[in-house]
Amino acid sequence: MKHWMRISLPIIAVGTQLLSGAAQADGPATPISKQGESCHLPNYEEPLRCVRINVPVDYAAPAGDSISLHVTVAPAFRETAKADPLFVLAGGPGQAGSGIVFLLDRAFKKVRATRDIVLIDQRGTGKSGKLDCDDLRDSETVTEAEQEALISNCLRNLKAPVQHYNTANAARDLDEVRKALGYAEVNVWGGSYGTRLGQAYARAFPDRVRALIIDGVAPKEQLLGEWGADAQHSLEAAFAHCEQDPVCEKTYPTLRADFRMLADNVEAGAVTLSFNHPRTAKPLSFVLPYSSFSETIRMMLYSAEMSARLPFLITESSHGNWKPFIAQMYASSDWSSDSMAIGLTLSVVCAEDMPRITPEVLAAEQTASFLHGLQLKQWPRWCAVLNVPAIPYSEPTPLATPTLLLSGALDPVTPPHRAETALKSLSAGQHLVAANVGHGVSHLGCGPKLLREFLDAPTEKIDGQCLNDIPLPPFVINVAGPAP
Amino acid sequence: MSRFTTIWRKEVTDTLRDKRSLMMLALFVFIYPLIMWSTLNNVISKSTKADRETNEVIVIGGSQAPTLMQQLKQQGITVLDHDDMDEPAITALLKERKQAAVIRIPESFSKDYQDLRPATIELWSDSAADQRSKLERVTQVLNSYGISIAQARLLAHGVSPAVLRPVQVQEYDTATSASRSGKIIGAIFGIFFVATFYFCLNLAIDTTAGERERKSLEILLAQPVKPLELIAGKWLAGALICAVGLGLELSVGHFVLKSMPLEEISLSWRLGLPSLLLLIGTALPLCLFASAFEIALAMNSKSFKEAQTAVSFALLLPLIPVIVVPMLDLNTQSWMYAIPVLAEQTLMLELAKGNAVPATAFLTTAGVSLALALICVGFASWKLKSEKFVLGV
């Protein structure tokens, strides 16, 4: 259900200026409903078309090894579909297009009336040779040090040439997909990290992208892992909302103080949890690591519905009842959903972001928020194992593609000011903000309708007022749940 | 052969002079596509207006569940608050069919909710009213409302919400949207072929039973013309009128479907112009059959009146396969191509789905109709040989 929001960690792509290959000769295309083969994917009832497309691992050596990309096509409902489909790019990096097919109904149903929807498994994700660490999901009982070792070990054993798994090559792949399917130009929807990839593709092949929709915008300037200030801001907003709500304010009058106390206790290593596992009921006991504490809080901020549970969780924990917090901590690993391809997450981050992290950024991140620079501490160690060469950064070039930017005001990773930064180099961009929404707007309220409206006339102005009609979910005030 | 052509030309000219016959032709060419257009248009405009569509529910005691009210509104459902009503009042209200449902939240709701006991919400609806899709949306909201509360409660108890789902049923539907819409549109289109039997109705009765009653048949027979030539002339005149009617009707229907934004209701009309022409061509023998069948029936009747009765009764026959077969929900089988009307309907359905249709299907469809037409013509000309018949004794 909310997998997409839960696991979309936006990571910032360093879109190196790509050489636009002149793709002139587009042969007559086989109708999309005849390409590939009919297939069913989890979380979607109807048959789709699954197509495999081979692309070179290294574009500098096109005759060398190739990767087989998995592409899922949902043909338009209209037989004579519009010639320009919608390419859908998932987040992460590490999330697969085939893992977010449920968005077909939730976000793209109106668009699909007239356009094919093409979901792409970026190289290294999903069914496109996932760079995965299988045993991580069952690692709930191991210590932090053991988990570190597990990941390092897994990264060491990755067979793929990870230096070629980056945003620039993923963008080139997109154009190969476009060519193989026979489209002259495409529209692109990107969510979270997909916004970085989408912008990189549009910059590399401006003639091929008719319109761009980026939801939860990560501008090229943004560094993955440097998100403390945004997360802190999102947390403060959740607290402020509680204070403005008479019932929440009355129920949790000392919320901020309770949170500080908890954070201090956890950081001091003073919290030992003894509990039964929320899913398996297995008895467990360990000292709660600060990283687990802060990451659980951060993940909850992704969606407004989960944020509404925060005051209850914090207050219960401060009274010594950690059960609700523990259940929340394990919540994402409880579902057998397709996990992030952590190998790809790191191959992108280590080449594009980590080289840009200066000691100043690191120092600022340590003090910017309750996160205490979590990922920026972990990742360099893993990057050392992965050992991919750094990709030089260049400032974003101006882009004239009509672009719709969507932001949730409560987003802890890509809040509206990130989209405003991106807007500086997008001359035909319009930015819509949903007041009561976290990470990801397209599937909420009037979002699906706006997507269709924009794609039908990308240069027209869109009225996004209706996004503010999405209400703030009610706070959980006691064990009975939110106000009915 | 020229005698046969003369008769044929005479009958066609007669029909073209007859305003009533032409009106009937025009009526059937346009009326059904029009009915189809307005029906589909209605469905489409309803679905595209889904955001504004008036899906109203009456809520009693809504103040006890403000979050539920919010969620209903988010799904485009208008909430109308109402004071408490008794059962007859609710029944009477639902009879008016303005609202899909009445949601009654009893006073015990708040306490049960806070006590974590199952809190009752009453959902009143009238299943005799055609409000199913609206009602479904309401129940969907109620269900997801319940599930999100259950998840919040389990988490509060320190239990994973995953325990609510010991088994995850992943439904997979093998029908593409194309094959689904093919079924619906195929049924709609089947009725087109029923009209075939109406196009030549006037001509068939008038040139046989009518002429006999007006005694003009006697004069015709007094000419040096064989009964077979006479019947063939009348038969082919009827078939021509029918073919023109059917061709026009299918073309009008085709362009109506092509121009409609069917994708808004997740349907599509996938027939191209070459397929349409092929279909019309294959359906032409059906015209031959319709004309011959009606002439044979009319010849078999004692009077003009009786002929009218017999033929209008026979008009019900082609409706049977069109109505009954979709009800049986059968897969396409080759025997279907051997039954006139059903054959054409099946053919169209398969073409609309974008399936490859074997050449034998086209041949069977055309062949069976043609064979039946010849049998009817044979019967009619044998009848005409009998003096008893011509003199109407």
PDB file of N, CA, C and O in Angstrom, chain B residues 236-260:
ATOM      1  N   LEU B 236     -33.720 -11.078 -54.773  1.00  0.00           N
ATOM      2  CA  LEU B 236     -32.510 -10.262 -54.866  1.00  0.00           C
ATOM      3  C   LEU B 236     -32.817  -8.772 -54.689  1.00  0.00           C
ATOM      4  O   LEU B 236     -31.978  -8.019 -54.194  1.00  0.00           O
ATOM      5  N   ALA B 237     -34.031  -8.371 -55.050  1.00  0.00           N
ATOM      6  CA  ALA B 237     -34.414  -6.984 -54.788  1.00  0.00           C
ATOM      7  C   ALA B 237     -34.418  -6.742 -53.291  1.00  0.00           C
ATOM      8  O   ALA B 237     -33.880  -5.746 -52.791  1.00  0.00           O
ATOM      9  N   GLY B 238     -35.018  -7.686 -52.555  1.00  0.00           N
ATOM     10  CA  GLY B 238     -35.038  -7.571 -51.091  1.00  0.00           C
ATOM     11  C   GLY B 238     -33.639  -7.564 -50.522  1.00  0.00           C
ATOM     12  O   GLY B 238     -33.300  -6.755 -49.656  1.00  0.00           O
ATOM     13  N   ALA B 239     -32.796  -8.465 -51.061  1.00  0.00           N
ATOM     14  CA  ALA B 239     -31.432  -8.577 -50.545  1.00  0.00           C
ATOM     15  C   ALA B 239     -30.652  -7.292 -50.785  1.00  0.00           C
ATOM     16  O   ALA B 239     -29.862  -6.866 -49.949  1.00  0.00           O
ATOM     17  N   LEU B 240     -30.905  -6.651 -51.930  1.00  0.00           N
ATOM     18  CA  LEU B 240     -30.184  -5.416 -52.230  1.00  0.00           C
ATOM     19  C   LEU B 240     -30.544  -4.321 -51.227  1.00  0.00           C
ATOM     20  O   LEU B 240     -29.680  -3.665 -50.654  1.00  0.00           O
ATOM     21  N   ILE B 241     -31.865  -4.160 -51.027  1.00  0.00           N
ATOM     22  CA  ILE B 241     -32.312  -3.153 -50.061  1.00  0.00           C
ATOM     23  C   ILE B 241     -31.682  -3.433 -48.705  1.00  0.00           C
ATOM     24  O   ILE B 241     -31.174  -2.549 -48.017  1.00  0.00           O
ATOM     25  N   CYS B 242     -31.703  -4.706 -48.339  1.00  0.00           N
ATOM     26  CA  CYS B 242     -31.157  -5.126 -47.052  1.00  0.00           C
ATOM     27  C   CYS B 242     -29.669  -4.829 -46.966  1.00  0.00           C
ATOM     28  O   CYS B 242     -29.175  -4.313 -45.964  1.00  0.00           O
ATOM     29  N   ALA B 243     -28.947  -5.145 -48.048  1.00  0.00           N
ATOM     30  CA  ALA B 243     -27.493  -4.945 -48.037  1.00  0.00           C
ATOM     31  C   ALA B 243     -27.157  -3.475 -47.884  1.00  0.00           C
ATOM     32  O   ALA B 243     -26.249  -3.104 -47.125  1.00  0.00           O
ATOM     33  N   VAL B 244     -27.914  -2.631 -48.593  1.00  0.00           N
ATOM     34  CA  VAL B 244     -27.681  -1.189 -48.477  1.00  0.00           C
ATOM     35  C   VAL B 244     -27.926  -0.757 -47.029  1.00  0.00           C
ATOM     36  O   VAL B 244     -27.119  -0.054 -46.414  1.00  0.00           O
ATOM     37  N   GLY B 245     -29.049  -1.235 -46.488  1.00  0.00           N
ATOM     38  CA  GLY B 245     -29.383  -0.880 -45.110  1.00  0.00           C
ATOM     39  C   GLY B 245     -28.312  -1.330 -44.134  1.00  0.00           C
ATOM     40  O   GLY B 245     -27.829  -0.552 -43.317  1.00  0.00           O
ATOM     41  N   LEU B 246     -27.900  -2.585 -44.260  1.00  0.00           N
ATOM     42  CA  LEU B 246     -26.933  -3.143 -43.309  1.00  0.00           C
ATOM     43  C   LEU B 246     -25.593  -2.426 -43.422  1.00  0.00           C
ATOM     44  O   LEU B 246     -24.987  -2.066 -42.413  1.00  0.00           O
ATOM     45  N   GLY B 247     -25.163  -2.207 -44.668  1.00  0.00           N
ATOM     46  CA  GLY B 247     -23.888  -1.522 -44.881  1.00  0.00           C
ATOM     47  C   GLY B 247     -23.906  -0.139 -44.251  1.00  0.00           C
ATOM     48  O   GLY B 247     -22.977   0.241 -43.535  1.00  0.00           O
ATOM     49  N   LEU B 248     -25.001   0.588 -44.492  1.00  0.00           N
ATOM     50  CA  LEU B 248     -25.112   1.933 -43.907  1.00  0.00           C
ATOM     51  C   LEU B 248     -25.141   1.869 -42.394  1.00  0.00           C
ATOM     52  O   LEU B 248     -24.442   2.609 -41.700  1.00  0.00           O
ATOM     53  N   GLU B 249     -25.921   0.938 -41.899  1.00  0.00           N
ATOM     54  CA  GLU B 249     -26.093   0.855 -40.449  1.00  0.00           C
ATOM     55  C   GLU B 249     -24.769   0.542 -39.757  1.00  0.00           C
ATOM     56  O   GLU B 249     -24.393   1.179 -38.775  1.00  0.00           O
ATOM     57  N   LEU B 250     -24.046  -0.443 -40.305  1.00  0.00           N
ATOM     58  CA  LEU B 250     -22.763  -0.810 -39.707  1.00  0.00           C
ATOM     59  C   LEU B 250     -21.768   0.337 -39.803  1.00  0.00           C
ATOM     60  O   LEU B 250     -21.007   0.584 -38.867  1.00  0.00           O
ATOM     61  N   SER B 251     -21.797   1.034 -40.928  1.00  0.00           N
ATOM     62  CA  SER B 251     -20.860   2.146 -41.072  1.00  0.00           C
ATOM     63  C   SER B 251     -21.174   3.244 -40.065  1.00  0.00           C
ATOM     64  O   SER B 251     -20.284   3.771 -39.405  1.00  0.00           O
ATOM     65  N   VAL B 252     -22.464   3.584 -39.958  1.00  0.00           N
ATOM     66  CA  VAL B 252     -22.843   4.600 -38.981  1.00  0.00           C
ATOM     67  C   VAL B 252     -22.408   4.167 -37.581  1.00  0.00           C
ATOM     68  O   VAL B 252     -21.784   4.923 -36.839  1.00  0.00           O
ATOM     69  N   GLY B 253     -22.707   2.901 -37.258  1.00  0.00           N
ATOM     70  CA  GLY B 253     -22.336   2.373 -35.952  1.00  0.00           C
ATOM     71  C   GLY B 253     -20.836   2.437 -35.723  1.00  0.00           C
ATOM     72  O   GLY B 253     -20.367   2.833 -34.657  1.00  0.00           O
ATOM     73  N   HIS B 254     -20.089   2.060 -36.753  1.00  0.00           N
ATOM     74  CA  HIS B 254     -18.639   2.059 -36.657  1.00  0.00           C
ATOM     75  C   HIS B 254     -18.111   3.451 -36.351  1.00  0.00           C
ATOM     76  O   HIS B 254     -17.288   3.646 -35.460  1.00  0.00           O
ATOM     77  N   PHE B 255     -18.624   4.446 -37.079  1.00  0.00           N
ATOM     78  CA  PHE B 255     -18.100   5.797 -36.864  1.00  0.00           C
ATOM     79  C   PHE B 255     -18.558   6.370 -35.534  1.00  0.00           C
ATOM     80  O   PHE B 255     -17.838   7.137 -34.901  1.00  0.00           O
ATOM     81  N   VAL B 256     -19.740   5.964 -35.103  1.00  0.00           N
ATOM     82  CA  VAL B 256     -20.189   6.391 -33.778  1.00  0.00           C
ATOM     83  C   VAL B 256     -19.227   5.859 -32.716  1.00  0.00           C
ATOM     84  O   VAL B 256     -18.723   6.592 -31.870  1.00  0.00           O
ATOM     85  N   LEU B 257     -18.937   4.558 -32.781  1.00  0.00           N
ATOM     86  CA  LEU B 257     -18.056   3.950 -31.782  1.00  0.00           C
ATOM     87  C   LEU B 257     -16.648   4.522 -31.858  1.00  0.00           C
ATOM     88  O   LEU B 257     -15.989   4.739 -30.857  1.00  0.00           O
ATOM     89  N   LYS B 258     -16.197   4.751 -33.081  1.00  0.00           N
ATOM     90  CA  LYS B 258     -14.847   5.259 -33.278  1.00  0.00           C
ATOM     91  C   LYS B 258     -14.700   6.654 -32.682  1.00  0.00           C
ATOM     92  O   LYS B 258     -13.656   7.015 -32.164  1.00  0.00           O
ATOM     93  N   SER B 259     -15.777   7.430 -32.774  1.00  0.00           N
ATOM     94  CA  SER B 259     -15.668   8.829 -32.350  1.00  0.00           C
ATOM     95  C   SER B 259     -15.881   9.002 -30.851  1.00  0.00           C
ATOM     96  O   SER B 259     -15.615  10.049 -30.298  1.00  0.00           O
ATOM     97  N   MET B 260     -16.356   7.949 -30.188  1.00  0.00           N
ATOM     98  CA  MET B 260     -16.657   8.108 -28.769  1.00  0.00           C
ATOM     99  C   MET B 260     -15.403   7.896 -27.928  1.00  0.00           C
ATOM    100  O   MET B 260     -14.583   7.049 -28.229  1.00  0.00           O
TER     101      MET B 260
END
